[in-house]
Short mmCIF file of C-alpha atoms and ligand atoms in Angstrom, two decimals:
data_model
loop_
_atom_site.label_atom_id
_atom_site.label_comp_id
_atom_site.label_asym_id
_atom_site.label_seq_id
_atom_site.Cartn_x
_atom_site.Cartn_y
_atom_site.Cartn_z
CA UNK A 1 23.46 16.87 5.30
CA UNK A 2 20.49 14.14 4.88
CA UNK A 3 20.96 11.91 1.96
CA UNK A 4 17.81 10.56 0.23
CA UNK A 5 17.67 7.71 -2.29
CA UNK A 6 14.96 8.14 -4.99
CA UNK A 7 14.03 4.82 -6.59
CA UNK A 8 12.16 5.44 -9.81
CA UNK A 9 9.90 2.44 -10.70
CA UNK A 10 8.07 4.00 -13.56
CA UNK A 11 4.42 5.58 -13.43
CA UNK A 12 3.15 8.66 -14.86
CA UNK A 13 5.48 10.95 -13.10
CA UNK A 14 8.42 10.12 -15.33
CA UNK A 15 6.40 9.25 -18.55
CA UNK A 16 6.52 10.96 -21.96
CA UNK A 17 4.06 10.75 -24.93
CA UNK A 18 4.87 7.82 -27.33
CA UNK A 19 3.01 6.85 -30.49
CA UNK A 20 1.07 4.21 -28.51
CA UNK A 21 0.45 6.62 -25.44
CA UNK A 22 2.35 7.61 -22.18
CA UNK A 23 5.10 5.20 -21.34
CA UNK A 24 8.04 5.38 -18.71
CA UNK A 25 11.10 7.15 -19.86
CA UNK A 26 14.61 6.61 -17.89
CA UNK A 27 17.11 8.90 -19.32
CA UNK A 28 14.81 11.70 -20.38
CA UNK A 29 13.16 11.77 -16.87
CA UNK A 30 16.92 11.91 -15.33
CA UNK A 31 17.80 14.79 -17.62
CA UNK A 32 14.49 16.55 -16.65
CA UNK A 33 15.24 16.25 -13.01
CA UNK A 34 18.64 17.71 -13.44
CA UNK A 35 17.31 20.94 -14.80
CA UNK A 36 15.07 21.63 -11.88
CA UNK A 37 16.62 24.28 -9.82
CA UNK A 38 14.70 23.41 -6.64
CA UNK A 39 16.26 19.94 -6.73
CA UNK A 40 19.64 21.59 -6.34
CA UNK A 41 18.72 24.09 -3.77
CA UNK A 42 20.76 24.01 -0.59
CA UNK A 43 17.41 23.68 1.46
CA UNK A 44 16.82 20.04 -0.20
CA UNK A 45 18.54 16.81 1.07
CA UNK A 46 21.11 15.52 -1.19
CA UNK A 47 19.75 12.78 -3.33
CA UNK A 48 20.63 10.24 -5.82
CA UNK A 49 18.33 8.26 -8.27
CA UNK A 50 18.34 4.72 -9.40
CA UNK A 51 15.96 3.15 -11.82
CA UNK A 52 13.88 -0.20 -11.38
CA UNK A 53 14.53 -2.24 -14.53
CA UNK A 54 12.43 -2.32 -16.44
CA UNK A 55 10.33 0.75 -15.62
CA UNK A 56 6.65 -0.27 -15.49
CA UNK A 57 3.37 1.27 -15.64
CA UNK A 58 2.19 0.34 -12.24
CA UNK A 59 -0.53 -1.69 -13.53
CA UNK A 60 2.13 -4.27 -14.36
CA UNK A 61 3.43 -4.47 -10.76
CA UNK A 62 3.57 -7.85 -9.06
CA UNK A 63 5.01 -9.46 -6.13
CA UNK A 64 8.28 -9.69 -8.04
CA UNK A 65 8.49 -6.13 -8.27
CA UNK A 66 7.60 -5.55 -4.63
CA UNK A 67 10.67 -7.82 -3.85
CA UNK A 68 12.89 -5.90 -6.23
CA UNK A 69 11.89 -2.69 -4.51
CA UNK A 70 12.32 -3.84 -1.25
CA UNK A 71 15.83 -5.21 -2.14
CA UNK A 72 16.85 -1.86 -3.48
CA UNK A 73 16.07 -0.21 -0.24
CA UNK A 74 17.58 -2.99 2.02
CA UNK A 75 20.78 -2.90 -0.11
CA UNK A 76 21.18 0.81 0.56
CA UNK A 77 19.62 1.14 3.99
CA UNK A 78 22.60 2.13 6.02
CA UNK A 79 23.59 4.69 3.19
CA UNK A 80 20.60 6.98 3.08
CA UNK A 81 18.49 8.52 5.74
CA UNK A 82 15.19 8.16 3.74
CA UNK A 83 13.82 6.88 0.37
CA UNK A 84 11.26 8.16 -1.97
CA UNK A 85 9.82 5.62 -4.47
CA UNK A 86 8.38 7.09 -7.48
CA UNK A 87 5.51 4.98 -8.58
CA UNK A 88 2.50 4.87 -10.94
CA UNK A 89 -0.81 5.86 -9.06
CA UNK A 90 -2.79 2.77 -10.03
CA UNK A 91 -1.27 0.47 -7.62
CA UNK A 92 0.68 2.65 -5.39
CA UNK A 93 -1.61 1.93 -2.30
CA UNK A 94 -1.04 -1.74 -2.86
CA UNK A 95 2.89 -1.21 -3.02
CA UNK A 96 2.78 1.12 -0.10
CA UNK A 97 0.85 -1.44 2.05
CA UNK A 98 3.38 -4.30 0.83
CA UNK A 99 6.26 -2.49 1.72
CA UNK A 100 5.00 -1.45 5.07
CA UNK A 101 4.93 -5.19 6.02
CA UNK A 102 8.14 -6.27 4.21
CA UNK A 103 10.34 -3.54 5.71
CA UNK A 104 10.55 -5.02 9.29
CA UNK A 105 11.69 -2.81 12.06
CA UNK A 106 11.99 -0.12 9.52
CA UNK A 107 12.71 3.25 11.32
CA UNK A 108 13.26 5.60 8.08
CA UNK A 109 10.97 7.64 6.14
CA UNK A 110 9.89 5.69 2.85
CA UNK A 111 7.88 7.94 0.84
CA UNK A 112 5.87 6.76 -2.05
CA UNK A 113 4.77 9.50 -4.44
CA UNK A 114 4.04 9.78 -8.24
CA UNK A 115 1.70 12.29 -10.10
CA UNK A 116 -1.47 12.47 -12.34
CA UNK A 117 0.35 14.44 -14.89
CA UNK A 118 3.85 13.94 -15.93
CA UNK A 119 6.74 16.12 -14.88
CA UNK A 120 7.49 16.80 -18.67
CA UNK A 121 4.04 18.59 -19.11
CA UNK A 122 3.93 22.26 -18.44
CA UNK A 123 0.84 21.86 -16.00
CA UNK A 124 1.79 19.17 -13.60
CA UNK A 125 1.49 17.89 -9.99
CA UNK A 126 4.74 15.87 -10.38
CA UNK A 127 7.11 18.75 -9.27
CA UNK A 128 5.38 19.46 -5.97
CA UNK A 129 4.90 15.86 -5.00
CA UNK A 130 8.62 15.12 -5.59
CA UNK A 131 10.04 18.09 -4.06
CA UNK A 132 7.77 17.81 -0.96
CA UNK A 133 8.40 13.88 -0.87
CA UNK A 134 11.95 14.64 -0.70
CA UNK A 135 11.75 17.06 2.14
CA UNK A 136 9.62 14.54 3.99
CA UNK A 137 12.15 11.78 3.35
CA UNK A 138 14.58 13.93 5.13
CA UNK A 139 12.47 14.48 8.21
CA UNK A 140 13.69 12.74 11.69
CA UNK A 141 10.21 12.48 12.91
CA UNK A 142 8.82 9.99 10.04
CA UNK A 143 9.69 6.19 10.67
CA UNK A 144 7.01 4.45 8.52
CA UNK A 145 6.08 3.82 4.87
CA UNK A 146 4.05 6.70 3.74
CA UNK A 147 2.25 7.91 0.63
CA UNK A 148 2.48 11.59 -0.20
CA UNK A 149 0.24 13.07 -2.85
CA UNK A 150 -1.74 16.26 -3.40
CA UNK A 151 -0.58 17.96 -0.17
CA UNK A 152 -1.14 15.21 2.23
CA UNK A 153 1.29 12.59 3.86
CA UNK A 154 -0.83 9.48 4.48
CA UNK A 155 0.18 6.22 6.34
CA UNK A 156 0.88 3.98 3.31
CA UNK A 157 -1.09 0.93 4.45
CA UNK A 158 -4.17 3.10 5.13
CA UNK A 159 -4.53 4.45 1.52
CA UNK A 160 -6.64 3.73 -1.35
CA UNK A 161 -6.50 5.42 -4.96
CA UNK A 162 -9.71 7.49 -4.79
CA UNK A 163 -9.57 9.55 -8.11
CA UNK A 164 -8.74 8.56 -11.81
CA UNK A 165 -8.25 12.19 -12.59
CA UNK A 166 -8.09 14.67 -9.49
CA UNK A 167 -4.84 15.96 -8.42
CA UNK A 168 -5.68 14.96 -4.94
CA UNK A 169 -6.09 11.10 -5.85
CA UNK A 170 -5.61 9.26 -2.71
CA UNK A 171 -7.50 8.97 0.46
CA UNK A 172 -6.77 7.50 4.02
CA UNK A 173 -10.55 7.05 4.90
CA UNK A 174 -9.87 5.54 8.45
CA UNK A 175 -6.74 7.32 9.72
CA UNK A 176 -6.00 10.97 9.82
CA UNK A 177 -3.23 12.47 7.54
CA UNK A 178 0.18 12.25 9.12
CA UNK A 179 1.01 15.66 7.69
CA UNK A 180 -0.31 18.42 5.61
CA UNK A 181 1.64 20.57 3.31
CA UNK A 182 0.19 24.13 3.14
CA UNK A 183 2.71 27.10 3.55
CA UNK A 184 4.15 24.98 6.06
CA UNK A 185 4.44 21.01 6.38
CA UNK A 186 2.66 20.31 9.43
CA UNK A 187 3.11 17.05 11.14
CA UNK A 188 0.49 15.47 13.06
CA UNK A 189 3.03 13.78 15.38
CA UNK A 190 0.54 12.17 17.52
CA UNK A 191 -0.42 10.09 14.65
CA UNK A 192 2.91 8.90 13.59
CA UNK A 193 4.44 5.39 14.65
CA UNK A 194 7.19 5.74 16.95
CA UNK A 195 10.82 4.62 16.01
CA UNK A 196 11.00 0.77 16.70
CA UNK A 197 13.77 -0.82 18.43
CA UNK A 198 15.77 -3.69 16.88
CA UNK A 199 17.48 -4.25 13.47
CA UNK A 200 15.97 -3.68 10.15
CA UNK A 201 15.36 -6.74 8.01
CA UNK A 202 13.49 -7.33 4.73
CA UNK A 203 10.85 -10.11 4.33
CA UNK A 204 10.64 -11.04 0.60
CA UNK A 205 7.40 -12.30 -0.48
CA UNK A 206 6.27 -15.38 -2.31
CA UNK A 207 3.50 -15.42 -4.90
CA UNK A 208 0.78 -16.80 -2.71
CA UNK A 209 -2.48 -17.66 -4.40
CA UNK A 210 -4.92 -15.01 -2.97
CA UNK A 211 -8.31 -13.93 -3.99
CA UNK A 212 -10.83 -11.07 -3.72
CA UNK A 213 -14.61 -11.48 -3.93
CA UNK A 214 -16.79 -8.37 -4.11
CA UNK A 215 -20.32 -9.18 -2.85
CA UNK A 216 -23.14 -7.64 -5.01
CA UNK A 217 -27.14 -8.19 -4.97
CA UNK A 218 -28.06 -11.08 -6.72
CA UNK A 219 -24.55 -12.87 -6.58
CA UNK A 220 -24.63 -16.52 -7.05
CA UNK A 221 -22.21 -18.01 -4.63
CA UNK A 222 -22.26 -21.60 -6.04
CA UNK A 223 -20.45 -20.30 -9.08
CA UNK A 224 -17.45 -19.55 -6.77
CA UNK A 225 -17.19 -23.07 -5.66
CA UNK A 226 -14.48 -24.07 -8.17
CA UNK A 227 -12.16 -21.20 -7.03
CA UNK A 228 -12.79 -21.56 -3.24
CA UNK A 229 -10.72 -24.47 -2.82
CA UNK A 230 -7.60 -24.94 -0.62
CA UNK A 231 -5.77 -24.01 -3.40
CA UNK A 232 -6.36 -20.44 -2.49
CA UNK A 233 -4.35 -19.54 0.52
CA UNK A 234 -6.27 -16.28 1.48
CA UNK A 235 -9.54 -14.75 0.49
CA UNK A 236 -10.64 -11.17 1.07
CA UNK A 237 -14.56 -10.74 1.04
CA UNK A 238 -15.64 -7.25 0.24
CA UNK A 239 -19.15 -7.09 1.99
CA UNK A 240 -21.66 -4.63 2.27
CA UNK A 241 -21.60 -1.98 5.12
CA UNK A 242 -20.43 -3.45 8.35
CA UNK A 243 -19.73 -6.93 7.01
CA UNK A 244 -22.95 -7.94 5.59
CA UNK A 245 -23.73 -10.68 2.87
CA UNK A 246 -26.87 -11.40 1.04
CA UNK A 247 -29.16 -13.96 2.83
CA UNK A 248 -28.81 -16.60 0.05
CA UNK A 249 -25.36 -17.43 1.36
CA UNK A 250 -26.54 -21.06 1.86
CA UNK A 251 -23.81 -22.05 -0.75
CA UNK A 252 -21.21 -19.57 0.42
CA UNK A 253 -21.23 -20.63 4.34
CA UNK A 254 -20.23 -24.34 3.78
CA UNK A 255 -17.52 -23.20 1.38
CA UNK A 256 -16.15 -20.73 3.74
CA UNK A 257 -16.36 -23.34 6.57
CA UNK A 258 -14.39 -25.93 4.56
CA UNK A 259 -11.94 -23.58 3.18
CA UNK A 260 -11.19 -22.28 6.57
CA UNK A 261 -10.81 -25.89 8.08
CA UNK A 262 -8.31 -26.43 5.26
CA UNK A 263 -6.21 -23.57 6.40
CA UNK A 264 -7.38 -20.69 3.87
CA UNK A 265 -7.53 -17.53 5.73
CA UNK A 266 -10.89 -15.55 5.02
CA UNK A 267 -10.76 -11.88 5.76
CA UNK A 268 -14.05 -9.62 5.85
CA UNK A 269 -13.59 -6.15 4.52
CA UNK A 270 -16.29 -3.55 3.76
CA UNK A 271 -17.11 -1.98 0.38
CA UNK A 272 -17.55 1.17 2.30
CA UNK A 273 -14.08 2.95 2.40
CA UNK A 274 -15.07 4.67 5.58
CA UNK A 275 -15.97 2.68 8.92
CA UNK A 276 -15.38 -0.66 10.19
CA UNK A 277 -16.74 -4.25 9.79
CA UNK A 278 -18.41 -5.41 12.84
CA UNK A 279 -19.14 -9.06 12.50
CA UNK A 280 -22.29 -10.25 14.33
CA UNK A 281 -23.83 -6.72 14.26
CA UNK A 282 -26.44 -7.87 11.82
CA UNK A 283 -27.72 -11.47 11.14
CA UNK A 284 -26.29 -11.20 7.87
CA UNK A 285 -22.69 -11.08 9.09
CA UNK A 286 -23.10 -13.45 12.24
CA UNK A 287 -23.10 -16.35 9.76
CA UNK A 288 -19.74 -15.36 8.27
CA UNK A 289 -18.02 -15.30 11.46
CA UNK A 290 -19.59 -18.68 12.64
CA UNK A 291 -18.18 -20.06 9.34
CA UNK A 292 -14.76 -18.94 10.53
CA UNK A 293 -14.12 -15.77 8.60
CA UNK A 294 -12.14 -13.14 10.31
CA UNK A 295 -12.99 -9.38 10.64
CA UNK A 296 -10.63 -6.99 8.89
CA UNK A 297 -12.26 -4.20 10.88
CA UNK A 298 -11.34 -0.97 8.94
CA UNK A 299 -8.37 -2.39 6.89
CA UNK A 300 -8.53 -1.65 3.29
CA UNK A 301 -8.51 -4.38 0.75
CA UNK A 302 -5.09 -3.30 -0.46
CA UNK A 303 -3.66 -3.74 2.98
CA UNK A 304 -5.56 -7.04 3.44
CA UNK A 305 -4.00 -8.33 0.27
CA UNK A 306 -0.40 -7.29 1.11
CA UNK A 307 -0.73 -8.47 4.69
CA UNK A 308 -1.89 -11.93 3.50
CA UNK A 309 1.06 -12.21 0.97
CA UNK A 310 3.38 -11.16 3.81
CA UNK A 311 2.25 -13.38 6.56
CA UNK A 312 2.07 -16.46 4.18
CA UNK A 313 5.65 -15.50 3.17
CA UNK A 314 6.87 -15.65 6.80
CA UNK A 315 5.80 -19.27 6.87
CA UNK A 316 3.64 -18.97 9.97
CA UNK A 317 1.07 -21.39 10.95
CA UNK A 318 -2.59 -20.69 10.04
CA UNK A 319 -3.46 -20.17 13.62
CA UNK A 320 -0.65 -17.44 13.78
CA UNK A 321 -1.82 -15.92 10.46
CA UNK A 322 -5.28 -15.67 11.94
CA UNK A 323 -4.20 -14.23 15.06
CA UNK A 324 -2.03 -11.71 13.23
CA UNK A 325 -4.75 -10.82 10.75
CA UNK A 326 -6.93 -9.92 13.57
CA UNK A 327 -4.77 -7.35 14.93
CA UNK A 328 -2.77 -4.36 13.74
CA UNK A 329 1.04 -5.02 13.24
CA UNK A 330 2.05 -1.82 11.26
CA UNK A 331 -0.87 0.64 12.13
CA UNK A 332 -2.97 -0.83 9.12
CA UNK A 333 -6.02 -1.26 11.11
CA UNK A 334 -7.99 -0.12 14.19
CA UNK A 335 -9.56 -2.85 15.95
CA UNK A 336 -11.25 -0.87 18.53
CA UNK A 337 -13.34 2.45 18.40
N1 LIG B 1 -0.98 3.90 -15.32
C1 LIG B 1 -0.22 4.70 -14.58
C2 LIG B 1 0.59 3.87 -13.51
O1 LIG B 1 -0.06 3.59 -12.61
C3 LIG B 1 -1.03 5.79 -13.84
C4 LIG B 1 -0.17 6.77 -12.94
O2 LIG B 1 1.04 6.63 -12.85
O3 LIG B 1 -0.83 7.77 -12.49
O4 LIG B 1 1.68 3.59 -13.67
#
């Protein structure tokens, strides 16, 4: 029988009403899980649950908790066939992205899930998300970090939270679902990552200073001068469309040039969830490329941030980081087509 470890980090799925609003509950959540007959059904894998301490609303998750979760997986890696990470939805896409990089040579299913309505409520999406995530975590064909939510299994580092209130809260705009849970759970085998060779290891992350700048009409780039210094190791610029910035970027380009000469890595992402950055397709993006910015192609901002943390934490040179940021290392971006 397959064994799955559930790591409960907090989030709505296990929250209960308190006088100051929903807050994560440990013991009450465990007690509730033990009353669910489906979790004891012989068709289910055998499972254990451990809590992160403290349990958090995922808005409070930092690099420190990513390391804690990564370490909890690494400590039990050989004891279990798969892992389910119960997590708040707000930053689940960031954590899924971070774990996909941190868990090097991972060949086991690591499935993040949560819910929009807590399990303790009569109407909830928690039960189905949990039950299906457990079944997927026991499946031999999944060898990667995924996010299961609202009937779809998605590659973790391709996801973003799309809706604050729909039960289908996540999308993977540039990569098809890895599985769809209808009457059957149908795996899209061609899209799943193959099992990697080699031994598993955990890369812990350091709290590298990273910035995200979202371009908007009328942006006064000169105001960013004080933050675009060599103190920032990585900057993700969320541009318009295929990588375009306003023409008044005279102040931005010298900053980018100087920052990238100083070893800061500047990644260009798009504000459009779907589609890819093509630096140089328009005059308004050629300048970015010339100044030393790197195309993030169709990577999400969430994955770009996590990948920067990961590559800097590995202590690579800035040329090595630039080269790895320009290609896919965990299926997080498509550099062609
Ligand atoms: N604020 C909650 C969290 O991210 C929302 C949720 O879980 O859906 O922890």
